[in-house]
PDB file of C-alpha atoms in Angstrom:
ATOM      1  CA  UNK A   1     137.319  58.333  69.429  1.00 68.00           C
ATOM      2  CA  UNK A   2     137.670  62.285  69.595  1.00 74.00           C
ATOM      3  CA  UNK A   3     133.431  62.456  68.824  1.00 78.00           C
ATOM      4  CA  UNK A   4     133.196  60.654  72.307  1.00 81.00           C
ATOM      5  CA  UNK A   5     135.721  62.682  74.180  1.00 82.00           C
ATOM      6  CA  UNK A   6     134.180  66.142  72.719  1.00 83.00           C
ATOM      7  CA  UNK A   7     130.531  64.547  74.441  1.00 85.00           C
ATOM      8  CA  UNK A   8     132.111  63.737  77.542  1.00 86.00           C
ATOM      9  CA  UNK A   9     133.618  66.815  78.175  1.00 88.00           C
ATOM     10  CA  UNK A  10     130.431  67.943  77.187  1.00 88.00           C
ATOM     11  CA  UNK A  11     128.503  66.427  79.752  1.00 89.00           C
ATOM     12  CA  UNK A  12     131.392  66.884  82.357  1.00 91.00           C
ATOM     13  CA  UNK A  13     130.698  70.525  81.583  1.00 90.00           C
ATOM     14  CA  UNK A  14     126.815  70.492  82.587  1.00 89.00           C
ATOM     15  CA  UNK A  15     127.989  68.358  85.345  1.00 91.00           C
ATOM     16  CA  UNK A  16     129.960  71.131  87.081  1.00 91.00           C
ATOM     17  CA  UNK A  17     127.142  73.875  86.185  1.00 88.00           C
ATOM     18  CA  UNK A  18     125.113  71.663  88.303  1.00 87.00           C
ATOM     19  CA  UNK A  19     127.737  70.901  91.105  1.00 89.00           C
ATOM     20  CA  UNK A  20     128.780  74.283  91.766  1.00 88.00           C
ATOM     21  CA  UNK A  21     126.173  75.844  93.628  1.00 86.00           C
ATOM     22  CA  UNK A  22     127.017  73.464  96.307  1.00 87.00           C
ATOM     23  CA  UNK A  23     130.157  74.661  96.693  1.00 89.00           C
ATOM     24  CA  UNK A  24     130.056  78.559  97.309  1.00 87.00           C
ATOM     25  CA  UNK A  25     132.978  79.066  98.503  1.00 87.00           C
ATOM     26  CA  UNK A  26     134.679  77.409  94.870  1.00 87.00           C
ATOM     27  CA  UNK A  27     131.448  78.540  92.491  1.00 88.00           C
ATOM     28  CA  UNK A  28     134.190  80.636  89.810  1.00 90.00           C
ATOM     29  CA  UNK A  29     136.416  77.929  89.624  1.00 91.00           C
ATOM     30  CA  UNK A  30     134.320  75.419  88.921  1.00 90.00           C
ATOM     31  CA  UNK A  31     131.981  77.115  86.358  1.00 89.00           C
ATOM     32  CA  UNK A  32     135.233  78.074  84.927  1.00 91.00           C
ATOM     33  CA  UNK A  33     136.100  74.410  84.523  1.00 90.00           C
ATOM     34  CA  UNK A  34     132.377  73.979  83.362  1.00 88.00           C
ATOM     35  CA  UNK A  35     133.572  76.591  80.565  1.00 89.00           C
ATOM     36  CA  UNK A  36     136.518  75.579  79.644  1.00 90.00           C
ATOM     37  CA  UNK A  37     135.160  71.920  79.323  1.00 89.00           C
ATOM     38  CA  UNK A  38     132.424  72.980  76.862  1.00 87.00           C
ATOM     39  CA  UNK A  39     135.120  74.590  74.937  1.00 87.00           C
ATOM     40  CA  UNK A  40     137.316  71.531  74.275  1.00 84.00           C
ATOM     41  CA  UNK A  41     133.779  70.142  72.995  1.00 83.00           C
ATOM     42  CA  UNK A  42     133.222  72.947  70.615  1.00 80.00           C
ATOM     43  CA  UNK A  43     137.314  72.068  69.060  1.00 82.00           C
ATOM     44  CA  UNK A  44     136.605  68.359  69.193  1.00 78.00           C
ATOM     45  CA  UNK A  45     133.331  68.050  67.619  1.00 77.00           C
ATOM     46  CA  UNK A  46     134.372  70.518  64.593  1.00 76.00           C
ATOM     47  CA  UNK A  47     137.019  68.875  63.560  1.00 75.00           C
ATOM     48  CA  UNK A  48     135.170  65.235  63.795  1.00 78.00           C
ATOM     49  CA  UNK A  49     132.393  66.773  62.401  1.00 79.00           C
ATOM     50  CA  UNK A  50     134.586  67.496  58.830  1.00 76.00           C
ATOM     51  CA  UNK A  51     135.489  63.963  58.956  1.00 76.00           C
ATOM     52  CA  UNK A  52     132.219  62.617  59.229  1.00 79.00           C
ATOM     53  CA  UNK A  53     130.573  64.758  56.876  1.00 79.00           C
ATOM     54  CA  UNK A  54     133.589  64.142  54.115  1.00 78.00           C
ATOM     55  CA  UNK A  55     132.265  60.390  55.196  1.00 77.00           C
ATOM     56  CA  UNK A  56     128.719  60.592  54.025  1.00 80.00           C
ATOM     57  CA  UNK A  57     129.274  62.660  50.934  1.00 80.00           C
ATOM     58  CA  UNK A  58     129.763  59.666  48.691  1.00 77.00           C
ATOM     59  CA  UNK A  59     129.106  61.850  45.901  1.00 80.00           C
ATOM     60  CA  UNK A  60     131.180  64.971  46.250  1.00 80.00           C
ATOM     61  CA  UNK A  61     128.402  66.495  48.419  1.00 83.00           C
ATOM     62  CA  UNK A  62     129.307  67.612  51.675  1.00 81.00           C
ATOM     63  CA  UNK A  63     128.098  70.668  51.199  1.00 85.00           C
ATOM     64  CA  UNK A  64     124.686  69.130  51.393  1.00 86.00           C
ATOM     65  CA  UNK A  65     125.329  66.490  53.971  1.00 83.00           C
ATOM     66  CA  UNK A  66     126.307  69.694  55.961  1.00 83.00           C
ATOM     67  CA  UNK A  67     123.160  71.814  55.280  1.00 86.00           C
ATOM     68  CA  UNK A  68     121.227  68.878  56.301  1.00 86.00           C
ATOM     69  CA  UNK A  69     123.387  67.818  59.689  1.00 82.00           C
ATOM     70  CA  UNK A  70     122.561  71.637  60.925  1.00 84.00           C
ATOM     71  CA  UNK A  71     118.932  71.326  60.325  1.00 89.00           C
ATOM     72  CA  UNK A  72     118.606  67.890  62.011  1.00 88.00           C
ATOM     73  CA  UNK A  73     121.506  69.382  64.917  1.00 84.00           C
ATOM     74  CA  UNK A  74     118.526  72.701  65.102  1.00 91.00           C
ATOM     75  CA  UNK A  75     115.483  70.483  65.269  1.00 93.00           C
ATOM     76  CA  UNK A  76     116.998  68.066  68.138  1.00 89.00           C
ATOM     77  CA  UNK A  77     118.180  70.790  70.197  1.00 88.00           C
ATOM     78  CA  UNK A  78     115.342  72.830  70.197  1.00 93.00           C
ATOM     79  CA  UNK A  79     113.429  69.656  70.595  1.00 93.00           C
ATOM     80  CA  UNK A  80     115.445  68.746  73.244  1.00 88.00           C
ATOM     81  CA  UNK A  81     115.241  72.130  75.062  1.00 91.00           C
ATOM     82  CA  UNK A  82     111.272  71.409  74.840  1.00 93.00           C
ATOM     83  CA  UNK A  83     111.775  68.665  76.850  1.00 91.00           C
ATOM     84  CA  UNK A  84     114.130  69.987  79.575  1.00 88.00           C
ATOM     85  CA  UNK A  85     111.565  72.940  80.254  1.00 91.00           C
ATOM     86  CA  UNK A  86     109.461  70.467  80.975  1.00 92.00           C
ATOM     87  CA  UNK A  87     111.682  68.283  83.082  1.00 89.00           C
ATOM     88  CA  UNK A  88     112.586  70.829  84.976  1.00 87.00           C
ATOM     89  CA  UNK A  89     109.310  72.558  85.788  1.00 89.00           C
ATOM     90  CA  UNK A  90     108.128  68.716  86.326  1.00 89.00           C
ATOM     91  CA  UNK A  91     111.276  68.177  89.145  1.00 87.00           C
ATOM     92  CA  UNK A  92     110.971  71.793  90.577  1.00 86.00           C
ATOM     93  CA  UNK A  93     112.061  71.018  94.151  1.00 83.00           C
ATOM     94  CA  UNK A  94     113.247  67.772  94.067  1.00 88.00           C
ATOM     95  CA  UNK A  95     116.773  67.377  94.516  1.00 85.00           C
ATOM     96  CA  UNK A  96     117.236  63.835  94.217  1.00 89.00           C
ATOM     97  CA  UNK A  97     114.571  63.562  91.011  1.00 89.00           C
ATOM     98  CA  UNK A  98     116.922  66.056  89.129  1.00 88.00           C
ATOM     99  CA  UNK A  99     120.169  64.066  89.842  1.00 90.00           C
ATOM    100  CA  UNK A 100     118.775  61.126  88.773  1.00 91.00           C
ATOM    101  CA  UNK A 101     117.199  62.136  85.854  1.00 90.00           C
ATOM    102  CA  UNK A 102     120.320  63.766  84.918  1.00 90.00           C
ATOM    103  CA  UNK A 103     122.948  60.895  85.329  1.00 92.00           C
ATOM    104  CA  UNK A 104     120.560  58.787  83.328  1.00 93.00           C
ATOM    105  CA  UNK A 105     120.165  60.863  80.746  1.00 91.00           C
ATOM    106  CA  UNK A 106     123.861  61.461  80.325  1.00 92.00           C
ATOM    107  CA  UNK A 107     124.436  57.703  80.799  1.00 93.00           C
ATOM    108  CA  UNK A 108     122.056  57.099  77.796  1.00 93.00           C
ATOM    109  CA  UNK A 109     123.546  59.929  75.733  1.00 90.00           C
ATOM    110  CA  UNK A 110     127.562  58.468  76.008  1.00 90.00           C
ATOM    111  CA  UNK A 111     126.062  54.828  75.445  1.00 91.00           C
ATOM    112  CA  UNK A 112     123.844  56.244  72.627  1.00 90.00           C
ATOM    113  CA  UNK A 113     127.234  57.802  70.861  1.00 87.00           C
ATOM    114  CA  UNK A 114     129.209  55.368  71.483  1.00 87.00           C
ATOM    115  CA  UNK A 115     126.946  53.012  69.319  1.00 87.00           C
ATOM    116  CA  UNK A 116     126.723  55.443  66.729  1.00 84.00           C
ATOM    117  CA  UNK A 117     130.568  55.938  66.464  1.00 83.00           C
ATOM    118  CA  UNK A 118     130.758  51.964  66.137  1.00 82.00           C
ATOM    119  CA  UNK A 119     128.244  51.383  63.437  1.00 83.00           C
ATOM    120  CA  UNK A 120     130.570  54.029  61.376  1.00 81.00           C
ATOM    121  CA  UNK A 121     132.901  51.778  58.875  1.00 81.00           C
ATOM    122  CA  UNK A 122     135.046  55.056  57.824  1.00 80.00           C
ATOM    123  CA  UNK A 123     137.281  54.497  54.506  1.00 79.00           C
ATOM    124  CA  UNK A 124     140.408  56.523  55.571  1.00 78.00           C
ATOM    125  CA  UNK A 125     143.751  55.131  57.342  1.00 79.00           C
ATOM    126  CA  UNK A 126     144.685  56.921  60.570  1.00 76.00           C
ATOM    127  CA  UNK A 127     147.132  55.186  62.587  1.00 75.00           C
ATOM    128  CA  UNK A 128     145.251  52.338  64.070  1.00 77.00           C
ATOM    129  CA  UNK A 129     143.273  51.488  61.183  1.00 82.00           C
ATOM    130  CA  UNK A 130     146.754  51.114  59.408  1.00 81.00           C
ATOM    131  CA  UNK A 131     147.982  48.849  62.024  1.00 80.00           C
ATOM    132  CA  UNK A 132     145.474  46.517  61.774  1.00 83.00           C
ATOM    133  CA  UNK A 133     145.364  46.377  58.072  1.00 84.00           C
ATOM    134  CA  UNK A 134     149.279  45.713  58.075  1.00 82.00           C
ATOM    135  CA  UNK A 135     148.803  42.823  60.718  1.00 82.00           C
ATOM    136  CA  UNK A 136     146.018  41.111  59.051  1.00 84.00           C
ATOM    137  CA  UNK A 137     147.922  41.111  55.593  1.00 83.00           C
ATOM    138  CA  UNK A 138     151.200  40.216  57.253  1.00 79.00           C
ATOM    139  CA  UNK A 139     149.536  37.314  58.733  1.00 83.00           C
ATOM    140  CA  UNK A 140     147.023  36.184  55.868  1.00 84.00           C
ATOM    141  CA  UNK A 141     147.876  37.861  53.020  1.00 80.00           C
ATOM    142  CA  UNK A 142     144.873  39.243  52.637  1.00 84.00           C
ATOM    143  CA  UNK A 143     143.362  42.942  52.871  1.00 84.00           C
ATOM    144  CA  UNK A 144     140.521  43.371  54.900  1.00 87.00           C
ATOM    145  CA  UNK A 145     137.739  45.744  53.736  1.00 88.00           C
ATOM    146  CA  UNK A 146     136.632  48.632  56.149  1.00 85.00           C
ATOM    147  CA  UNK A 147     133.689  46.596  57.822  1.00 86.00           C
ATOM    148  CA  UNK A 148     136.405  44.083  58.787  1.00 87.00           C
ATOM    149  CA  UNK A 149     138.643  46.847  59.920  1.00 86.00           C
ATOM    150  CA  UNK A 150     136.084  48.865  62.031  1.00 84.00           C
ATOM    151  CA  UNK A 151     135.043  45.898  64.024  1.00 84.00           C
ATOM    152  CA  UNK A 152     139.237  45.316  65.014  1.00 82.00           C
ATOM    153  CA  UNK A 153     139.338  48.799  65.947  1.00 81.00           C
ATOM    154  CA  UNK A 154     139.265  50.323  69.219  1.00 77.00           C
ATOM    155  CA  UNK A 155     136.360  53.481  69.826  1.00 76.00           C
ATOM    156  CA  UNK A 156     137.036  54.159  73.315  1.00 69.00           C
ATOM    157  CA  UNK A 157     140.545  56.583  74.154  1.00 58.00           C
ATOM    158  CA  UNK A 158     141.673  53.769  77.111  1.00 54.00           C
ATOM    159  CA  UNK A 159     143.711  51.605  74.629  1.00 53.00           C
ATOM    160  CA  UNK A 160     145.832  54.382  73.162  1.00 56.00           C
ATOM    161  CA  UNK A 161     147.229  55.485  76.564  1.00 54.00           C
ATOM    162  CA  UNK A 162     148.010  51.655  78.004  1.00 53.00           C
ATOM    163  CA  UNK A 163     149.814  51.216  74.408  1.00 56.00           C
ATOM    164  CA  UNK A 164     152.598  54.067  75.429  1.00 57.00           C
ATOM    165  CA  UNK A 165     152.423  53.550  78.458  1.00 56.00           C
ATOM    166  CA  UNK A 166     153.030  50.132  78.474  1.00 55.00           C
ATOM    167  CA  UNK A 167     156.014  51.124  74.945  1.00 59.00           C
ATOM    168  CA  UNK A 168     153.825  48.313  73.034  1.00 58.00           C
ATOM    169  CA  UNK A 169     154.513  49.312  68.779  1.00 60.00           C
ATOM    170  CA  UNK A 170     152.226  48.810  66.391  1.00 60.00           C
ATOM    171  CA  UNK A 171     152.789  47.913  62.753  1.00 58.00           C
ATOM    172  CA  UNK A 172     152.113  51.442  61.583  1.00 55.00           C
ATOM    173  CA  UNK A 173     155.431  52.266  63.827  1.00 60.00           C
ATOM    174  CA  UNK A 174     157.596  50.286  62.088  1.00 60.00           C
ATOM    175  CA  UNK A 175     156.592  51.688  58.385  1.00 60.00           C
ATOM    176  CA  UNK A 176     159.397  54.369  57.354  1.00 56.00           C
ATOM    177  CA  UNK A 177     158.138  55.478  54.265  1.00 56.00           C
ATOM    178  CA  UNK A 178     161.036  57.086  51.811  1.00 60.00           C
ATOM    179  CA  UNK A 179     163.485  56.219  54.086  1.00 62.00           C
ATOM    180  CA  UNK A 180     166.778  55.008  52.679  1.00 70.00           C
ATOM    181  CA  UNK A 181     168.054  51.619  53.395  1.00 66.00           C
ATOM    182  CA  UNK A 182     171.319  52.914  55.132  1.00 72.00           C
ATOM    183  CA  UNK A 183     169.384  55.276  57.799  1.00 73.00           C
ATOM    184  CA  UNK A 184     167.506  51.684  58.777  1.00 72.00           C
ATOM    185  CA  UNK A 185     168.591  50.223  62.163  1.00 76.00           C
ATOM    186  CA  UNK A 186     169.702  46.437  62.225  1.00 78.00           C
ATOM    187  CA  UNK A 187     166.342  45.392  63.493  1.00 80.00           C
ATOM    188  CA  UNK A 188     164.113  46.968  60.349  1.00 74.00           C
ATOM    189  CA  UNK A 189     166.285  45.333  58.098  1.00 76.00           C
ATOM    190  CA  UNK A 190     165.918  41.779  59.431  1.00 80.00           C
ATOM    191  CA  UNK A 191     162.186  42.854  59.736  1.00 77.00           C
ATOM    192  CA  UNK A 192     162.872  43.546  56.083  1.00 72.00           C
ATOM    193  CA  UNK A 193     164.444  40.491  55.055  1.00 75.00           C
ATOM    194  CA  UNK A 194     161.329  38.470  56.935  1.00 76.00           C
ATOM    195  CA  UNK A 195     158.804  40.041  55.170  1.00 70.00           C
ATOM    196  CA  UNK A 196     160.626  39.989  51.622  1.00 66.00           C
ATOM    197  CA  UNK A 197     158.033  37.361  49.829  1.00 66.00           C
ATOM    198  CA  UNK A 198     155.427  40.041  50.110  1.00 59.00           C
ATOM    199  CA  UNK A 199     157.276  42.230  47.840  1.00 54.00           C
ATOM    200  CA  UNK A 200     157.686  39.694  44.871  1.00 52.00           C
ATOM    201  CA  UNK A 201     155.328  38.757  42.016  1.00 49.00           C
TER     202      UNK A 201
END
């Protein structure tokens, strides 16, 4: 989820670099935004970026998988600043050439990553991930393997803010691990008591 929001704030950034000129009279503030949008990317992306990379090092090798991220990360952005040159020195002049040719590119890049980000079938629990592997054995008694869980789970940012705002809990919520039984409220224990077969051999 965060690798998307770190490329939209990314493009949001360029966006602004390219809006402000036709606003004089607001040009700081808005390449300030610009700024300060590209520097949520640069937090974002880091600290997806040591996910991923623990990810793909199935054999204790991220320092590797690293090495060869930054030479493939080198090679498409100075492939990719190629290509601009030429874009631009191609749309010199025309106004509503660069636009479009902008907003399509971005519009490729965000569906691009967002494919990317859903082909992933990562092997670590965060919260939702937990939530649906609780739900699925609660209902089947079954655990589902991360293929199964990736498809379940939701990439885009949308879901997580309707869930709060809406007070819906998921089953994660209603784990308390090393709690005792007397700190429990009412509820968890007859959530408890409903779920006891699970617990015996």
């Amino acid at each position: 989820m965060w690798r998307l929001v770190a490329d939209f704030m990314n493009d949001l950034g360029m966006l602004m670099d390219l809006l402000s000129p036709l606003f004089p009279s607001s040009l700081i503030i808005i390449m300030c935004l610009g700024s300060l949008s590209r520097s949520f990317t640069g937090v974002a992306s880091g600290a997806t970026r040591a996910a991923l990379t623990q990810h793909f090092a199935l054999a204790n090798n991220a320092a590797d998988i690293s090495a060869k991220e930054g030479s493939q990360e080198t090679l498409a952005t100075m492939s990719g600043m190629g290509l601009g040159m030429l874009l631009a020195h191609v749309t010199r002049g025309h106004d509503l050439v660069v636009w479009v040719s902008f907003l399509s590119l971005t519009i490729f890049h965000m569906y691009a990553n967002y494919k990317a980000v859903q082909s992933l079938s990562l092997s670590t629990l965060n919260y939702e991930r937990t939530s649906i592997l609780l739900q699925y054995f609660m209902e089947h008694g079954e655990v589902l393997t991360p293929e199964q869980v990736s498809k379940q789970e939701h990439i885009l940012p949308f879901w997580s803010s309707w869930r709060k705002l809406l007070r819906v809990k998921l089953p994660h919520e209603l784990v308390h691990l090393g709690a005792k039984a007397s700190m429990l409220a009412h509820s968890d224990m007859l959530l408890i008591a409903k779920t006891r077969s699970y617990y015996t051999n």
